[in-house]
Amino acid sequence: MTVARAPSQTQRATALLREMIVTNRLPAGSNHLETELADLLGMSRTPVREAAIALEAQGLVEVRPRHGIRVLPISPADMEEIYSILTELESLAAWNLATARPAADRLDGLQRLIDEMDAALDAGDRHRWAEADDAFHGELVRLAGNRRLESVVATMSDQVRRARMVTLFMRPEPRASNADHRLLVKAIAAGDADAAREIHRSHRIAAKDMMIRLLARHGFAAV
């Protein structure tokens, strides 16, 4: 029996710092010394430094020698670029999944996540809705079975998640988003690949346009 390895200190530091950045516990534009972050995580400086390099490659931070680590700001221009790529990749995943004509039970996870999103909105819990929505998009890409596509989408999804947490309570209640997801799963179940791709593409474009408007209206820009 193969025993899973425990994550290294660098892997733990990367995961913890990513979560703090994505949830805005380390706000966009903020600056931090390695020693400060090491104390925060209860680690030495080495894994924090290595984690910062990994997060810089993902576009979340800037490592400045002798000046620490800067959490990169969220800007409408960044979201335009990221959403444009993410939209095409996720829409391709939807097309691929529908083409494969998956058995109905393979889509149960997507259905459950839509139900969870509906329940979250009924309870007035937008954070719970956002978590279920993130999980839905991740499951959609996972089911498509393209590991390289999944890896690229995961990196970009962190950027989108961070911006969405900032705008979560600025936007209208996302009932229409849930309805889009139901239409998407219906098209996938029917094997209608073209419809699945277009439904998801329109869904992501609408989300992008709304997020960019909100970021611009509330003064977010690269600094």
Tab-separated table of C-alpha atoms in Angstrom, residues 24-103:
chain	number	residue	atom	x	y	z
A	24	ASN	CA	-8.016	39.005	0.947
A	25	ARG	CA	-6.620	38.367	4.431
A	26	LEU	CA	-3.463	39.659	2.768
A	27	PRO	CA	-5.040	42.536	0.833
A	28	ALA	CA	-4.172	43.526	-2.709
A	29	GLY	CA	-1.375	46.091	-2.748
A	30	SER	CA	-0.114	45.217	0.743
A	31	ASN	CA	3.589	44.715	1.482
A	32	HIS	CA	5.060	42.104	3.807
A	33	LEU	CA	8.503	41.127	5.023
A	34	GLU	CA	9.546	37.487	4.899
A	35	THR	CA	10.028	37.535	8.654
A	36	GLU	CA	6.495	38.848	9.175
A	37	LEU	CA	4.962	36.090	7.045
A	38	ALA	CA	7.191	33.448	8.616
A	39	ASP	CA	5.976	34.491	12.072
A	40	LEU	CA	2.371	34.496	10.830
A	41	LEU	CA	2.703	30.932	9.545
A	42	GLY	CA	4.929	29.692	12.354
A	43	MET	CA	7.645	28.674	9.913
A	44	SER	CA	11.208	29.602	9.024
A	45	ARG	CA	11.917	32.130	6.294
A	46	THR	CA	13.121	29.565	3.733
A	47	PRO	CA	9.750	27.920	2.903
A	48	VAL	CA	8.096	31.363	2.905
A	49	ARG	CA	10.682	32.626	0.404
A	50	GLU	CA	10.189	29.550	-1.806
A	51	ALA	CA	6.407	29.890	-1.549
A	52	ALA	CA	6.622	33.544	-2.587
A	53	ILE	CA	8.569	32.573	-5.708
A	54	ALA	CA	5.892	30.012	-6.602
A	55	LEU	CA	3.097	32.543	-6.032
A	56	GLU	CA	4.949	35.140	-8.104
A	57	ALA	CA	4.895	32.693	-11.026
A	58	GLN	CA	1.106	32.476	-10.573
A	59	GLY	CA	0.725	36.251	-10.752
A	60	LEU	CA	-0.380	36.719	-7.141
A	61	VAL	CA	2.652	38.468	-5.635
A	62	GLU	CA	5.793	40.374	-6.562
A	63	VAL	CA	9.021	39.413	-4.816
A	64	ARG	CA	11.213	42.488	-4.325
A	65	PRO	CA	14.771	41.771	-3.135
A	66	ARG	CA	15.471	43.500	0.195
A	67	HIS	CA	11.954	44.981	0.160
A	68	GLY	CA	9.838	41.928	0.881
A	69	ILE	CA	6.756	40.585	-0.836
A	70	ARG	CA	4.010	42.689	-2.391
A	71	VAL	CA	0.535	41.281	-2.995
A	72	LEU	CA	-0.304	42.343	-6.520
A	73	PRO	CA	-3.359	44.565	-6.961
A	74	ILE	CA	-6.553	43.543	-8.703
A	75	SER	CA	-7.281	45.557	-11.819
A	76	PRO	CA	-10.010	45.533	-14.474
A	77	ALA	CA	-7.322	45.056	-17.146
A	78	ASP	CA	-6.014	41.936	-15.394
A	79	MET	CA	-9.502	40.497	-15.117
A	80	GLU	CA	-10.175	41.193	-18.792
A	81	GLU	CA	-7.114	39.171	-19.794
A	82	ILE	CA	-7.630	36.352	-17.302
A	83	TYR	CA	-11.359	35.930	-17.937
A	84	SER	CA	-10.845	35.929	-21.697
A	85	ILE	CA	-8.506	32.937	-21.440
A	86	LEU	CA	-10.479	31.203	-18.691
A	87	THR	CA	-13.717	31.559	-20.659
A	88	GLU	CA	-12.314	29.762	-23.690
A	89	LEU	CA	-10.648	26.998	-21.675
A	90	GLU	CA	-13.700	26.235	-19.510
A	91	SER	CA	-15.973	26.380	-22.557
A	92	LEU	CA	-13.707	23.855	-24.260
A	93	ALA	CA	-13.982	21.647	-21.175
A	94	ALA	CA	-17.784	21.865	-21.372
A	95	TRP	CA	-17.679	20.940	-25.064
A	96	ASN	CA	-15.351	18.006	-24.454
A	97	LEU	CA	-17.472	16.692	-21.593
A	98	ALA	CA	-20.695	16.887	-23.607
A	99	THR	CA	-19.031	15.173	-26.555
A	100	ALA	CA	-18.125	12.260	-24.281
A	101	ARG	CA	-21.828	11.770	-23.436
A	102	PRO	CA	-21.159	10.978	-19.747
A	103	ALA	CA	-23.466	8.663	-17.830
